[in-house]
Short mmCIF file of C-alpha atoms in Angstrom, two decimals:
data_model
loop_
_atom_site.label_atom_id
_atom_site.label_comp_id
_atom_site.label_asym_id
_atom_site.label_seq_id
_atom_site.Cartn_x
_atom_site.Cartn_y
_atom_site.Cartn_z
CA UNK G 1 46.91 -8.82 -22.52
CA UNK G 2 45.57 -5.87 -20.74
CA UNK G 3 42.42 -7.61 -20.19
CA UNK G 4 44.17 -10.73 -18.33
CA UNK G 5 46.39 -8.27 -16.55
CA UNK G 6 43.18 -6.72 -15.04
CA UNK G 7 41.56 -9.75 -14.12
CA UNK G 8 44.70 -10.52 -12.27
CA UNK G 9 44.99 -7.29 -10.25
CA UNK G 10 41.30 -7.56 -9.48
CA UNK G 11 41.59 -10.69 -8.13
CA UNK G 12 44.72 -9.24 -5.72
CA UNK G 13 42.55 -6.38 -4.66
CA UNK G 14 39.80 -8.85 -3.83
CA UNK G 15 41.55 -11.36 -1.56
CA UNK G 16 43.83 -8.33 -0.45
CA UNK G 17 40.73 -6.39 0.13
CA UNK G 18 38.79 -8.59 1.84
CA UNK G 19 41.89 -8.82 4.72
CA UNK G 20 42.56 -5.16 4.59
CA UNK G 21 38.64 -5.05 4.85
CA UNK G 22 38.81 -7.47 8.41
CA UNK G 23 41.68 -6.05 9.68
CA UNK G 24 40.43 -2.40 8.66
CA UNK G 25 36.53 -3.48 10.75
CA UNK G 26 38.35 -4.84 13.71
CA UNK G 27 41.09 -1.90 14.22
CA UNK G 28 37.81 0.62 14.36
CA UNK G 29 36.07 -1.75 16.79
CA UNK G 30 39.32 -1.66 18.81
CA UNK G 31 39.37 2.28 18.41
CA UNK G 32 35.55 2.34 19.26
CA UNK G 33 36.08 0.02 22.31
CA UNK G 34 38.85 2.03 23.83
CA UNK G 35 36.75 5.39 23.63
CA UNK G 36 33.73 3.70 25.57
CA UNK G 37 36.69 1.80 28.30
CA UNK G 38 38.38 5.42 28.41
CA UNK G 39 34.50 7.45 28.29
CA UNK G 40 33.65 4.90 31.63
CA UNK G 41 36.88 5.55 33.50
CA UNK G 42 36.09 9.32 33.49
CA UNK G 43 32.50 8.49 34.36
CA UNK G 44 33.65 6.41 37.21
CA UNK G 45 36.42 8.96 38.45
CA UNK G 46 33.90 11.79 38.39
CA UNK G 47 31.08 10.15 40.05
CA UNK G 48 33.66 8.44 43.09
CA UNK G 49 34.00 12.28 43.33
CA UNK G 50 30.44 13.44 43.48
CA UNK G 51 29.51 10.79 46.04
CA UNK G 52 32.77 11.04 48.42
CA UNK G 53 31.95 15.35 48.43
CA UNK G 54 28.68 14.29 49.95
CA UNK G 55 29.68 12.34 52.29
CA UNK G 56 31.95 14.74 53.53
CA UNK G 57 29.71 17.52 53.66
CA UNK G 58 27.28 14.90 55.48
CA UNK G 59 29.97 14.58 57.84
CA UNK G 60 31.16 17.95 58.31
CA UNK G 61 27.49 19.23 58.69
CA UNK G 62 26.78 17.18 61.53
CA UNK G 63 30.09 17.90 63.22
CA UNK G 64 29.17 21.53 63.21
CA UNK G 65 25.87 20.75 64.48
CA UNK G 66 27.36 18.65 67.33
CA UNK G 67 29.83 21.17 67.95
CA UNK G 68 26.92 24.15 68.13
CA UNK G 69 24.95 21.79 70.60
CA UNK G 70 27.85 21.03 72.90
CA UNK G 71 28.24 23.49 76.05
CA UNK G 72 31.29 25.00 76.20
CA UNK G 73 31.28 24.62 80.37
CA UNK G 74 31.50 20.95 79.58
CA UNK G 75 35.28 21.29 80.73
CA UNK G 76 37.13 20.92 77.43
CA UNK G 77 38.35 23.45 75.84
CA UNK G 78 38.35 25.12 72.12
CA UNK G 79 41.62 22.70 70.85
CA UNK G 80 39.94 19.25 72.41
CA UNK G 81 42.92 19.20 75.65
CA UNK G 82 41.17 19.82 79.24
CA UNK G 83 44.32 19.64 80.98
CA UNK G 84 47.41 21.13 80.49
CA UNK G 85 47.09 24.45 78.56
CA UNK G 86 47.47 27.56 80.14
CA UNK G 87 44.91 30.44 80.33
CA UNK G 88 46.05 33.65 79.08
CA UNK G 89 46.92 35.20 82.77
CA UNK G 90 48.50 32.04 82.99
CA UNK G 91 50.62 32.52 80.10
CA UNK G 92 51.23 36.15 80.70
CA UNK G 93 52.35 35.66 84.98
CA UNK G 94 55.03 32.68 83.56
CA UNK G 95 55.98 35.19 80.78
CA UNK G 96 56.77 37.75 83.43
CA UNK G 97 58.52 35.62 85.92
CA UNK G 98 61.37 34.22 82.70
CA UNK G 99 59.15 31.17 82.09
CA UNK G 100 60.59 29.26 85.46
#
């Protein structure tokens, strides 16, 4: 009888095995595949970063250069506004006279 009962509990593991087995196969491909999704995400996030930081260095390089070629007797002043903003004696004589 022990022989019979072996043959039986074999057989379970077998056909029990063999869907443990699949199921077992696909659940590390599944694993696997989410690593490489999650591994490309990073990739993508750090290289979007890379390549915008060079563009903006691109862009802030040749702003200073435009800035370092540009006269400053070309009638606008430090802050971009050529009209309206008061000198410093300007400032100081409205100070003095209570701003009216």
């Amino acid at each position: 009888m022990s022989a019979r009962n072996t043959a039986d509990s074999t057989g379970r593991r077998r056909s029990g095995g063999l869907v443990v087995g699949v199921i077992g196969v696909l659940g590390e491909l599944m694993i696997a595949l989410g690593a490489l999704v999650a591994l490309f995400l990073v990739w993508q996030l750090w290289w979007t970063d890379v390549e915008a930081r060079g563009e903006h260095e691109a862009a802030i390089t040749a702003l200073e250069a435009q800035w370092q070629t540009q006269s400053p007797a070309s009638g606008v002043g430090a802050t971009g506004a050529d009209s309206g903003s008061q000198t410093g004696a300007d400032a100081t004589a409205d100070a003095g006279s209570g701003g009216a």
